[in-house]
Short mmCIF file of C-alpha atoms in Angstrom, two decimals:
data_model
loop_
_atom_site.label_atom_id
_atom_site.label_comp_id
_atom_site.label_asym_id
_atom_site.label_seq_id
_atom_site.Cartn_x
_atom_site.Cartn_y
_atom_site.Cartn_z
CA UNK A 1 -5.52 39.68 -3.73
CA UNK A 2 -4.08 36.55 -5.63
CA UNK A 3 -3.36 33.37 -4.08
CA UNK A 4 -0.20 31.76 -4.61
CA UNK A 5 0.47 29.38 -7.23
CA UNK A 6 1.07 26.49 -4.75
CA UNK A 7 -1.88 26.72 -2.83
CA UNK A 8 -4.00 26.50 -5.88
CA UNK A 9 -2.37 23.44 -6.84
CA UNK A 10 -2.98 21.71 -3.49
CA UNK A 11 -6.54 22.84 -3.29
CA UNK A 12 -6.94 21.36 -6.61
CA UNK A 13 -5.74 17.96 -5.65
CA UNK A 14 -7.98 18.16 -2.59
CA UNK A 15 -11.12 18.84 -4.87
CA UNK A 16 -10.24 15.91 -7.16
CA UNK A 17 -9.72 13.54 -4.24
CA UNK A 18 -13.01 15.16 -2.84
CA UNK A 19 -14.52 14.07 -6.05
CA UNK A 20 -13.07 10.67 -6.18
CA UNK A 21 -14.13 10.08 -2.75
CA UNK A 22 -17.63 11.34 -3.17
CA UNK A 23 -18.13 8.82 -5.63
CA UNK A 24 -17.10 5.92 -3.49
CA UNK A 25 -19.77 7.28 -1.10
CA UNK A 26 -22.25 7.84 -3.54
CA UNK A 27 -21.98 4.16 -4.57
CA UNK A 28 -22.11 2.72 -1.59
CA UNK A 29 -24.96 4.97 -0.53
CA UNK A 30 -26.94 3.91 -3.99
CA UNK A 31 -26.43 0.14 -2.89
CA UNK A 32 -27.74 0.79 0.58
CA UNK A 33 -30.91 2.61 -1.10
CA UNK A 34 -31.50 -0.46 -3.17
CA UNK A 35 -31.33 -2.82 -0.31
CA UNK A 36 -33.39 -0.70 2.06
CA UNK A 37 -36.30 -0.80 -0.77
CA UNK A 38 -36.20 -4.54 -0.91
CA UNK A 39 -37.97 -6.76 1.31
CA UNK A 40 -36.08 -10.00 0.22
CA UNK A 41 -32.88 -8.77 1.92
CA UNK A 42 -32.10 -11.07 5.06
CA UNK A 43 -29.56 -8.39 6.75
CA UNK A 44 -26.66 -9.63 8.84
CA UNK A 45 -24.37 -7.13 11.40
CA UNK A 46 -21.12 -8.27 9.90
CA UNK A 47 -22.00 -7.04 6.32
CA UNK A 48 -23.65 -3.80 7.72
CA UNK A 49 -20.61 -3.13 9.80
CA UNK A 50 -18.28 -3.65 7.39
CA UNK A 51 -20.05 -1.06 5.17
CA UNK A 52 -19.94 1.39 8.30
CA UNK A 53 -16.28 0.76 8.60
CA UNK A 54 -15.82 1.77 4.89
CA UNK A 55 -17.59 4.74 4.78
CA UNK A 56 -15.74 5.94 8.40
CA UNK A 57 -12.52 5.12 6.60
CA UNK A 58 -13.27 6.84 3.45
CA UNK A 59 -14.30 10.02 5.41
CA UNK A 60 -10.92 9.66 8.05
CA UNK A 61 -8.89 9.47 4.72
CA UNK A 62 -10.28 12.45 3.33
CA UNK A 63 -10.28 14.39 6.70
CA UNK A 64 -6.54 13.35 6.81
CA UNK A 65 -5.53 14.42 3.41
CA UNK A 66 -7.46 17.66 4.10
CA UNK A 67 -5.74 18.46 7.00
CA UNK A 68 -2.05 17.89 5.39
CA UNK A 69 -2.89 19.92 2.41
CA UNK A 70 -2.39 23.42 3.72
CA UNK A 71 -0.05 25.49 1.74
CA UNK A 72 1.84 22.43 0.79
CA UNK A 73 2.73 21.43 -2.58
CA UNK A 74 2.12 17.90 -4.20
CA UNK A 75 3.71 16.56 -7.40
CA UNK A 76 2.02 13.97 -9.54
CA UNK A 77 4.45 11.26 -8.18
CA UNK A 78 3.50 12.17 -4.41
CA UNK A 79 -0.06 11.96 -5.42
CA UNK A 80 -0.11 8.52 -6.86
CA UNK A 81 -0.27 6.71 -3.68
CA UNK A 82 -3.02 9.02 -2.40
CA UNK A 83 -4.77 7.63 -6.00
CA UNK A 84 -3.94 4.08 -5.20
CA UNK A 85 -5.88 4.35 -1.71
CA UNK A 86 -8.58 6.24 -3.51
CA UNK A 87 -9.24 3.61 -6.07
CA UNK A 88 -9.25 0.94 -3.76
CA UNK A 89 -11.53 2.86 -1.69
CA UNK A 90 -13.90 2.82 -4.62
CA UNK A 91 -13.73 -0.57 -4.84
CA UNK A 92 -14.58 -1.23 -0.92
CA UNK A 93 -17.40 1.00 -1.21
CA UNK A 94 -18.87 -0.81 -4.13
CA UNK A 95 -18.50 -4.14 -2.46
CA UNK A 96 -19.62 -3.24 0.91
CA UNK A 97 -23.24 -3.56 -0.16
CA UNK A 98 -24.38 -5.54 -3.03
CA UNK A 99 -25.69 -3.65 -6.21
CA UNK A 100 -28.24 -6.71 -7.02
CA UNK A 101 -30.80 -8.71 -5.11
CA UNK A 102 -31.50 -12.28 -6.84
CA UNK A 103 -35.11 -13.30 -7.15
CA UNK A 104 -34.71 -15.69 -4.44
CA UNK A 105 -33.59 -12.80 -1.99
CA UNK A 106 -30.38 -12.11 -0.64
CA UNK A 107 -28.67 -13.09 2.69
CA UNK A 108 -26.01 -10.58 4.06
CA UNK A 109 -24.35 -13.38 6.09
CA UNK A 110 -23.78 -15.52 2.87
CA UNK A 111 -22.39 -12.44 1.11
CA UNK A 112 -20.26 -11.66 3.79
CA UNK A 113 -18.74 -15.16 4.12
CA UNK A 114 -18.42 -15.57 0.08
CA UNK A 115 -16.85 -12.22 0.03
CA UNK A 116 -14.79 -11.67 3.06
CA UNK A 117 -11.10 -12.34 1.95
CA UNK A 118 -11.89 -10.14 -0.90
CA UNK A 119 -13.44 -7.10 1.15
CA UNK A 120 -10.46 -7.58 3.91
CA UNK A 121 -7.96 -7.70 1.05
CA UNK A 122 -9.03 -4.41 -0.16
CA UNK A 123 -9.21 -3.06 3.17
CA UNK A 124 -5.61 -4.10 3.59
CA UNK A 125 -4.23 -2.82 0.12
CA UNK A 126 -5.69 0.59 1.11
CA UNK A 127 -4.47 0.56 4.67
CA UNK A 128 -0.63 -0.99 4.04
CA UNK A 129 0.49 1.97 2.11
CA UNK A 130 -0.86 4.62 4.96
CA UNK A 131 0.27 2.13 7.68
CA UNK A 132 3.91 1.79 6.03
CA UNK A 133 4.27 5.70 5.40
CA UNK A 134 3.35 6.12 9.13
CA UNK A 135 5.74 3.35 10.60
CA UNK A 136 8.42 4.83 8.41
CA UNK A 137 7.58 8.58 9.80
CA UNK A 138 7.65 6.76 13.22
CA UNK A 139 11.13 5.46 12.74
CA UNK A 140 12.31 8.72 11.41
CA UNK A 141 10.94 10.94 14.07
CA UNK A 142 10.28 9.06 17.51
CA UNK A 143 12.86 9.13 20.32
CA UNK A 144 13.46 6.08 21.71
CA UNK A 145 11.65 2.73 21.33
CA UNK A 146 8.74 3.95 23.80
CA UNK A 147 8.00 6.73 21.48
CA UNK A 148 8.11 4.36 18.57
CA UNK A 149 5.82 1.85 19.76
CA UNK A 150 3.48 4.38 20.81
CA UNK A 151 3.18 6.15 17.52
CA UNK A 152 3.49 3.28 15.31
CA UNK A 153 1.53 0.70 17.74
CA UNK A 154 -2.08 1.61 16.77
CA UNK A 155 -0.98 0.80 12.93
CA UNK A 156 0.53 -2.32 13.35
CA UNK A 157 -2.42 -3.33 15.67
CA UNK A 158 -4.76 -2.45 12.75
CA UNK A 159 -2.91 -4.34 10.23
CA UNK A 160 -2.71 -7.23 12.37
CA UNK A 161 -6.63 -6.95 12.93
CA UNK A 162 -7.27 -6.76 9.40
CA UNK A 163 -5.19 -10.02 8.63
CA UNK A 164 -7.03 -11.74 11.04
CA UNK A 165 -10.48 -10.65 9.79
CA UNK A 166 -9.34 -11.89 6.30
CA UNK A 167 -8.38 -14.90 7.78
CA UNK A 168 -11.30 -15.94 10.33
CA UNK A 169 -14.98 -17.21 9.48
CA UNK A 170 -16.40 -18.22 12.65
CA UNK A 171 -18.91 -15.60 13.72
CA UNK A 172 -17.60 -14.89 17.08
CA UNK A 173 -14.34 -14.48 15.87
CA UNK A 174 -15.49 -12.30 13.29
CA UNK A 175 -17.33 -9.94 15.98
CA UNK A 176 -14.24 -9.91 17.96
CA UNK A 177 -12.43 -8.63 15.01
CA UNK A 178 -14.79 -5.77 14.39
CA UNK A 179 -14.73 -4.94 18.09
CA UNK A 180 -10.85 -4.72 17.86
CA UNK A 181 -11.21 -2.63 14.60
CA UNK A 182 -13.86 -0.55 15.95
CA UNK A 183 -11.81 0.91 18.78
CA UNK A 184 -9.45 2.33 16.27
CA UNK A 185 -11.84 3.36 14.10
CA UNK A 186 -13.68 4.97 16.91
CA UNK A 187 -10.43 7.25 17.68
CA UNK A 188 -10.66 8.60 14.01
CA UNK A 189 -14.02 10.37 14.93
CA UNK A 190 -12.08 12.50 17.33
CA UNK A 191 -9.40 13.83 14.78
CA UNK A 192 -9.34 17.42 14.33
CA UNK A 193 -9.13 18.88 10.93
#
C-alpha cells in the first residue's frame, strides 16, 4: 500500500530534524566523554546543570516536532524557523561542555561565569521563536484572559527566567534561576508523543 506523498515529506523533514538534533547530542556527549576521562577537570554544578538542561531541551524539541508531524505538510518556509532552532541547539550543545582541557586544568565554575551570557543568550535565541509562536497561538485560541494566562504564562515565565540567568553572577541567584527553570523543564518530561 502506497503512502500519500505529503506523509513522506513530513517523515523526511522529521528524519532530517532527527539527524541535525542527533549531531547536537553527539557533540555534547563527545565533550562529556573527554571531560570524564580527564583528572584535570574541577566540576561545578552550574555547568553540569546547563548541559543537562540543554540535552532535555533538545529532546523535548524533537518530541514536540514529532508529535506535530503526523499527516501535516510542511513547506520550506515553515521549516526554516525549525531549522533556526536546531542550529541554535547545535551551538548550545557545543558550548554546554568544553571540548578542550588546558594543560593547567579546567575549572567549570570559571567556564560557566566566563560564558554565561553566551550560553543563556543562545538559550534565549532558541526559546524566543518557540515562546513567541505559542503566545501568538494563545492569543488566537484562548477564550478570555484567564485561559490566555494559563496557556501563555509558562512561556512568559520561562523567558523571564532565561533573561534572569543571562544577567546574574551570584551563585545563589544562579541556583534560584536553575531551580525555577528546572520546574519548567521537569514538565517537559511528562509530555506524551
